[in-house]
Amino acid sequence: MSGSCTELRPATPPAPLIDPFGRPITYVRVSVTDRCDFRCVYCMAEDMTFLPKSDLLTLEELDRLCGMFIALGTRKLRITGGEPLVRRNIMNLFKSVSRHLESGDLDELTLTTNGSQLATYAEELAACGVRRVNVSLDTRQRDKFRAITRRGELDKVMAGIDAAQRAGLHVKINMVALKGVNEAEIVPMIVWAHGRGMDLTLIEVMPLGAVGAERIDQYLPLDKVRADIARHFRLRDLDVRTGGPARYSEVEETGGRLGFITPLTHNFCESCNRIRVTCTGTLYMCLGQNASVDLRAPLRAAANDELLEAAIEAAIARKPKGHDFVIDRAHARPALQRYMSVTGG
Ligand code: SAM
Ligand code: SF4
């Protein structure tokens, strides 16, 4: 892998792949590990069996895969997990992929993290051209944080957020809305996040994986949350489209941005621009469907990229139209067996 981290230069972008529904695929999320130092109650079971390390793509293979996606028109890469910052030597991947920012072939390299290791890596990430980071934080109460994450330490995450902001990274907080758990903290979280210049996005819990809890007991529909927030603040809808399931509003009193990710109450699959690759090289064309294509075999079959390119093109040609999650008493089982930590959200 090459390892430079310098300034960005524009270039003519490669044309993106277009799926059967006319959607350009310009955004890839790459999960670099299924492991995590937390066990969030909505994401994982208490006892998880993780993949043998020998099944994982090497960092060099992940780098090659990222390069292939970029050559096929990907403009944005999000590194995720599991917890991406617990993967050994992960900074080598960021350093190497940053060359595509320099060449202008990639607009954005970013990550989603639980923040536990961010104090260690914030400066290095910024030096690699990372400008924005999503940090997951469902509560600012120490004991509740421990209960939700089953093993996380709030102080480390707070130190990570401080370090990220000091390094000049724009931080967006992701908060999963959990019925009866953090409902009362949503308004204070808006005040805190916006007061620190951070956007906040609220997420509806999705029925992925057997986590050992009833989804119906966790699920808090965001239309209800929005109505509660509207009793405290004036919300002005923003015409910001990211090609994802989030819709954004400005909170007039704080001037900050509030996102709503509502895969259950409203899905926005018609504008979906993204695909997801797991740490073993399985490409999922939709977060809410099982349709997948193995990229590890073509990646390993030849040193040139012909097979890999053909496999990616064939996968995009099979991207499903969308998903249809339901959480109610009649749908008690997970919609999909795979945990969110496999694809990284
Ligand atoms: N470990 C990192 C983190 O927590 O930010 C990255 C991976 S995590 C799977 C990505 C995002 O998915 C986090 O914001 C997390 O809160 C969210 N998430 C995990 N399981 C979820 C579920 N079942 N429903 C909705 N969001 C979920
Ligand atoms: Fe780990 Fe992120 Fe899943 Fe929590 S949400 S268990 S931090 S992968």
Coordinates of C-alpha atoms and ligand atoms in Angstrom, one line a residue:
M1 CA 0.0 0.0 0.0
S2 CA 1.2 3.5 -0.7
G3 CA 1.2 5.8 2.3
S4 CA 1.0 9.5 1.6
C5 CA -1.4 12.1 3.2
T6 CA -1.4 15.4 1.4
E7 CA -3.7 18.1 -0.1
L8 CA -6.6 17.4 -2.5
R9 CA -6.6 18.1 -6.2
P10 CA -9.6 18.0 -8.6
A11 CA -9.8 15.6 -11.6
T12 CA -12.3 14.4 -14.2
P13 CA -14.4 11.8 -12.3
P14 CA -14.9 8.3 -13.8
A15 CA -18.5 7.7 -14.8
P16 CA -20.4 5.8 -12.0
L17 CA -22.1 2.4 -12.4
I18 CA -25.9 2.7 -12.8
D19 CA -28.2 0.1 -11.3
P20 CA -31.3 -1.3 -13.0
F21 CA -33.5 1.5 -11.5
G22 CA -31.3 4.2 -12.9
R23 CA -29.5 5.0 -9.6
P24 CA -25.8 5.9 -9.9
I25 CA -23.8 4.0 -7.3
T26 CA -21.3 6.5 -5.9
Y27 CA -21.0 5.6 -2.2
V28 CA -19.5 2.5 -0.8
R29 CA -19.3 1.5 2.9
V30 CA -16.5 -0.9 3.7
S31 CA -16.7 -2.9 6.9
V32 CA -13.1 -3.7 7.9
T33 CA -13.9 -6.0 10.8
D34 CA -16.9 -7.6 12.4
R35 CA -15.3 -7.3 15.9
C36 CA -16.0 -4.6 18.4
D37 CA -15.0 -3.5 21.9
F38 CA -18.7 -2.8 22.6
R39 CA -21.8 -5.0 22.5
C40 CA -24.6 -2.5 22.0
V41 CA -27.9 -4.1 22.9
Y42 CA -29.6 -3.2 19.6
C43 CA -26.6 -4.3 17.4
M44 CA -25.1 -7.5 18.9
A45 CA -25.9 -10.3 21.2
E46 CA -24.1 -10.6 24.6
D47 CA -22.1 -13.6 23.3
M48 CA -20.9 -13.1 19.8
T49 CA -18.9 -15.5 17.7
F50 CA -16.7 -13.5 15.5
L51 CA -15.1 -14.6 12.2
P52 CA -11.8 -16.3 12.3
K53 CA -9.2 -13.7 11.4
S54 CA -8.0 -15.9 8.5
D55 CA -11.4 -15.2 6.8
L56 CA -10.8 -11.5 6.6
L57 CA -9.5 -9.6 3.6
T58 CA -6.0 -8.2 4.3
L59 CA -5.6 -4.5 4.5
E60 CA -3.8 -4.7 1.1
E61 CA -6.9 -6.5 -0.4
L62 CA -9.2 -3.9 1.1
D63 CA -7.1 -1.2 -0.4
R64 CA -7.3 -2.9 -3.8
L65 CA -11.0 -3.3 -3.5
C66 CA -11.4 0.4 -2.6
G67 CA -9.3 1.3 -5.6
M68 CA -11.5 -0.8 -7.9
F69 CA -14.7 0.9 -6.6
I70 CA -13.2 4.3 -7.1
A71 CA -12.1 3.4 -10.7
L72 CA -15.8 2.4 -11.2
G73 CA -17.1 5.8 -10.1
T74 CA -17.3 5.7 -6.3
R75 CA -17.0 9.2 -5.0
K76 CA -17.4 8.6 -1.2
L77 CA -16.0 5.8 1.0
R78 CA -17.0 5.2 4.5
I79 CA -14.9 2.9 6.6
T80 CA -17.0 1.1 9.2
G81 CA -17.3 -2.2 11.2
G82 CA -17.8 -3.6 13.8
E83 CA -15.6 -1.0 15.3
P84 CA -13.2 0.0 12.5
L85 CA -10.6 1.5 14.8
V86 CA -10.0 -1.8 16.6
R87 CA -8.7 -3.4 13.4
R88 CA -4.9 -3.7 13.7
N89 CA -2.9 -1.2 11.6
I90 CA -6.1 0.3 10.2
M91 CA -4.3 3.6 9.7
N92 CA -2.3 2.0 6.9
L93 CA -5.6 1.6 5.0
F94 CA -6.6 5.2 5.6
K95 CA -3.1 6.4 4.5
S96 CA -3.2 4.4 1.4
V97 CA -6.7 5.2 0.3
S98 CA -6.0 8.9 0.9
R99 CA -4.0 8.9 -2.4
H100 CA -7.4 8.9 -4.2
L101 CA -8.4 12.1 -2.4
E102 CA -5.1 13.6 -3.6
S103 CA -5.7 12.5 -7.2
G104 CA -9.3 13.9 -7.1
D105 CA -10.9 10.5 -7.9
L106 CA -12.5 10.4 -4.5
D107 CA -14.5 13.3 -2.9
E108 CA -14.7 12.0 0.6
L109 CA -13.1 9.4 2.9
T110 CA -14.8 9.1 6.2
L111 CA -15.7 6.7 9.0
T112 CA -18.3 5.7 11.5
T113 CA -16.9 4.8 14.9
N114 CA -18.0 4.2 18.5
G115 CA -15.4 6.8 19.5
S116 CA -13.5 4.6 22.0
Q117 CA -10.2 4.8 20.1
L118 CA -10.7 8.2 18.5
A119 CA -8.5 10.0 21.0
T120 CA -5.6 7.9 19.7
Y121 CA -6.3 8.3 16.0
A122 CA -8.0 11.7 15.4
E123 CA -4.9 13.5 14.4
E124 CA -3.8 10.8 12.0
L125 CA -7.2 10.6 10.4
A126 CA -7.2 14.3 9.8
A127 CA -3.7 14.0 8.3
C128 CA -5.1 11.4 5.9
G129 CA -7.7 13.9 4.5
V130 CA -10.6 12.7 6.6
R131 CA -12.8 15.7 7.3
R132 CA -15.9 14.3 8.9
V133 CA -16.5 11.5 11.3
N134 CA -19.7 10.0 12.6
V135 CA -19.6 9.0 16.3
S136 CA -22.3 6.8 17.8
L137 CA -23.5 8.1 21.2
D138 CA -26.9 7.1 22.5
T139 CA -26.7 8.6 26.0
R140 CA -24.4 10.9 28.0
Q141 CA -25.2 9.2 31.3
R142 CA -22.3 7.0 32.4
D143 CA -24.4 4.1 33.8
K144 CA -26.8 4.1 31.0
F145 CA -24.0 4.2 28.5
R146 CA -22.5 1.1 30.1
A147 CA -25.9 -0.7 30.0
I148 CA -26.5 0.1 26.3
T149 CA -23.0 -0.8 25.2
R150 CA -22.6 -3.5 27.8
R151 CA -18.9 -2.7 28.1
G152 CA -18.2 0.8 26.8
E153 CA -16.7 3.7 28.8
L154 CA -18.4 7.0 28.3
D155 CA -15.3 9.0 29.3
K156 CA -13.2 7.5 26.5
V157 CA -15.8 8.3 23.9
M158 CA -16.1 11.9 25.2
A159 CA -12.3 12.2 25.1
G160 CA -12.4 10.9 21.5
I161 CA -15.0 13.5 20.5
D162 CA -12.8 16.2 22.1
A163 CA -9.8 15.0 20.2
A164 CA -11.6 14.8 16.9
Q165 CA -12.8 18.4 17.2
R166 CA -9.3 19.6 18.3
A167 CA -8.0 17.8 15.1
G168 CA -10.4 19.9 13.1
L169 CA -12.8 17.0 12.2
H170 CA -16.5 17.7 11.8
V171 CA -18.3 15.4 14.2
K172 CA -21.8 14.1 13.6
I173 CA -23.4 12.3 16.5
N174 CA -25.5 9.2 15.7
M175 CA -28.1 8.3 18.3
V176 CA -30.3 5.3 18.0
A177 CA -33.7 6.1 19.5
L178 CA -34.6 3.5 22.1
K179 CA -38.0 3.2 23.6
G180 CA -38.0 3.9 27.3
V181 CA -34.2 4.1 27.4
N182 CA -33.0 7.4 25.9
E183 CA -36.3 9.1 24.8
A184 CA -35.9 11.8 27.5
E185 CA -32.3 12.5 26.4
I186 CA -33.1 13.4 22.9
V187 CA -33.8 17.1 23.5
P188 CA -30.8 17.6 25.8
M189 CA -28.7 15.8 23.2
I190 CA -29.7 18.3 20.6
V191 CA -28.8 21.2 22.8
W192 CA -25.4 19.6 23.7
A193 CA -24.5 18.5 20.2
H194 CA -25.5 21.7 18.5
G195 CA -23.9 23.7 21.3
R196 CA -20.6 22.1 20.4
G197 CA -21.1 22.6 16.7
M198 CA -21.9 19.0 15.9
D199 CA -24.8 17.7 13.8
L200 CA -27.1 15.1 15.4
T201 CA -28.8 12.2 13.5
L202 CA -31.5 10.1 15.1
I203 CA -31.8 6.5 13.9
E204 CA -34.8 4.1 14.1
V205 CA -33.7 0.7 15.4
M206 CA -33.7 -1.9 12.5
P207 CA -34.6 -5.6 12.9
L208 CA -31.2 -7.0 11.9
G209 CA -29.7 -10.0 13.8
A210 CA -30.9 -11.9 16.9
V211 CA -29.7 -9.6 19.6
G212 CA -31.5 -11.3 22.5
A213 CA -34.1 -8.5 22.9
E214 CA -37.5 -8.0 21.4
R215 CA -37.3 -5.3 18.7
I216 CA -40.7 -4.1 19.5
D217 CA -39.5 -3.3 23.0
Q218 CA -36.6 -1.2 21.6
Y219 CA -38.4 0.4 18.6
L220 CA -39.3 4.1 18.9
P221 CA -40.8 5.5 15.7
L222 CA -39.2 8.8 14.8
D223 CA -42.4 10.4 13.7
K224 CA -43.4 10.3 17.4
V225 CA -39.9 11.6 18.4
R226 CA -40.2 14.4 15.9
A227 CA -43.6 15.5 17.3
D228 CA -42.0 15.6 20.8
I229 CA -39.1 17.7 19.6
A230 CA -41.4 20.1 17.8
R231 CA -42.9 20.9 21.2
H232 CA -39.5 22.4 22.2
F233 CA -38.0 23.7 18.9
R234 CA -39.0 25.0 15.5
L235 CA -37.8 22.5 12.9
R236 CA -37.3 23.8 9.3
D237 CA -36.9 21.0 6.7
L238 CA -33.7 21.3 4.7
D239 CA -33.4 20.3 1.1
V240 CA -30.3 18.2 1.7
R241 CA -30.1 14.9 -0.1
T242 CA -27.3 12.4 0.6
G243 CA -28.8 9.5 -1.4
G244 CA -29.4 7.8 2.0
P245 CA -32.3 7.3 4.3
A246 CA -31.6 10.5 6.3
R247 CA -33.8 13.6 6.0
Y248 CA -32.5 16.8 7.6
S249 CA -34.0 19.7 9.4
E250 CA -32.5 22.8 10.9
V251 CA -33.4 23.5 14.6
E252 CA -34.1 27.2 14.4
E253 CA -33.2 28.0 18.1
T254 CA -29.8 26.3 17.9
G255 CA -29.0 26.8 14.2
G256 CA -27.8 23.2 14.2
R257 CA -28.8 20.3 11.9
L258 CA -30.9 17.4 12.9
G259 CA -31.1 14.2 10.8
F260 CA -33.8 11.5 10.9
I261 CA -32.9 8.1 9.6
T262 CA -36.3 6.4 9.2
P263 CA -35.9 3.0 7.5
L264 CA -39.2 1.9 9.1
T265 CA -41.5 4.8 9.1
H266 CA -40.3 6.1 5.7
N267 CA -37.8 4.5 3.4
F268 CA -36.2 6.4 0.7
C269 CA -34.8 3.6 -1.4
E270 CA -35.7 5.3 -4.7
S271 CA -32.7 7.6 -4.3
C272 CA -30.3 5.0 -2.8
N273 CA -26.7 5.5 -4.1
R274 CA -24.9 3.1 -1.9
I275 CA -23.6 -0.5 -1.5
R276 CA -21.8 -2.2 1.3
V277 CA -18.8 -4.6 1.5
T278 CA -18.1 -6.8 4.5
C279 CA -14.6 -7.5 5.9
T280 CA -14.7 -10.9 4.1
G281 CA -15.4 -9.2 0.7
T282 CA -19.1 -10.0 0.5
L283 CA -20.9 -7.2 -1.4
Y284 CA -24.4 -6.5 -0.2
M285 CA -26.4 -4.4 -2.7
C286 CA -29.1 -3.4 -0.1
L287 CA -28.9 -3.1 3.7
G288 CA -32.3 -4.6 4.1
Q289 CA -32.0 -7.6 1.7
N290 CA -29.9 -10.8 1.5
A291 CA -28.8 -10.2 -2.1
S292 CA -25.0 -10.5 -2.1
V293 CA -22.0 -11.2 -4.3
D294 CA -18.7 -12.6 -3.2
L295 CA -15.8 -10.4 -4.2
R296 CA -13.1 -12.3 -2.3
A297 CA -12.8 -15.1 -4.9
P298 CA -12.3 -12.8 -7.9
L299 CA -10.0 -10.6 -5.9
R300 CA -7.8 -13.5 -5.1
A301 CA -8.1 -15.4 -8.4
A302 CA -5.9 -13.0 -10.4
A303 CA -3.5 -10.1 -9.8
N304 CA -5.3 -8.1 -12.5
D305 CA -8.7 -6.6 -11.9
E306 CA -10.8 -8.0 -14.8
L307 CA -12.7 -10.7 -12.8
L308 CA -13.2 -8.3 -9.9
E309 CA -14.5 -5.5 -12.1
A310 CA -16.9 -8.0 -13.8
A311 CA -18.2 -9.3 -10.4
I312 CA -18.9 -5.7 -9.2
E313 CA -20.7 -4.8 -12.4
A314 CA -22.8 -7.9 -12.3
A315 CA -23.7 -7.2 -8.6
I316 CA -24.8 -3.6 -9.4
A317 CA -27.0 -5.0 -12.2
R318 CA -28.8 -7.0 -9.4
K319 CA -29.2 -4.2 -6.9
P320 CA -32.7 -4.7 -5.4
K321 CA -35.3 -1.9 -5.6
G322 CA -35.4 -1.5 -1.9
H323 CA -36.3 -3.0 1.5
D324 CA -39.4 -3.2 3.6
F325 CA -38.6 -3.5 7.3
V326 CA -41.5 -4.0 9.7
I327 CA -41.4 -4.1 13.5
D328 CA -44.7 -5.1 15.2
R329 CA -45.9 -8.0 17.3
A330 CA -46.6 -10.1 14.2
H331 CA -42.9 -9.7 13.1
A332 CA -41.0 -10.8 16.1
R333 CA -38.1 -12.4 14.3
P334 CA -35.3 -10.4 12.8
A335 CA -36.0 -9.4 9.2
L336 CA -32.4 -10.6 8.4
Q337 CA -30.2 -12.9 10.4
R338 CA -27.1 -10.8 9.7
Y339 CA -26.1 -8.3 12.4
M340 CA -25.7 -4.6 11.7
S341 CA -22.0 -5.0 12.6
V342 CA -21.5 -7.2 9.5
T343 CA -22.3 -4.3 7.1
G344 CA -21.6 -1.4 9.5
G345 CA -24.9 0.4 9.0
Ligands
SAM1 N1 -19.0 0.6 15.7 C1 -19.3 1.7 14.9 C2 -20.3 2.6 15.6 O1 -21.0 2.1 16.5 O2 -20.5 3.7 15.2 C3 -19.6 1.5 13.5 C4 -20.5 0.3 13.1 S1 -22.1 0.4 13.8 C5 -22.9 -1.1 13.2 C6 -22.8 1.7 12.7 C7 -24.1 2.4 13.2 O3 -25.1 1.4 13.2 C8 -24.0 2.9 14.6 O4 -24.4 4.3 14.6 C9 -25.0 2.1 15.3 O5 -25.7 2.9 16.3 C10 -26.0 1.7 14.3 N2 -26.7 0.4 14.5 C11 -26.2 -0.8 14.9 N3 -27.2 -1.7 15.0 C12 -28.4 -1.1 14.6 C13 -29.7 -1.5 14.5 N4 -30.1 -2.7 14.7 N5 -30.6 -0.5 14.1 C14 -30.3 0.7 13.8 N6 -29.0 1.2 13.9 C15 -28.1 0.3 14.3
SF4_2 FE1 -20.0 -2.1 18.2 FE2 -21.0 -0.1 16.7 FE3 -22.4 -2.4 17.0 FE4 -22.1 -0.8 19.1 S1 -23.2 -0.3 17.2 S2 -21.8 -3.0 19.1 S3 -20.1 0.0 18.8 S4 -20.4 -2.2 16.0

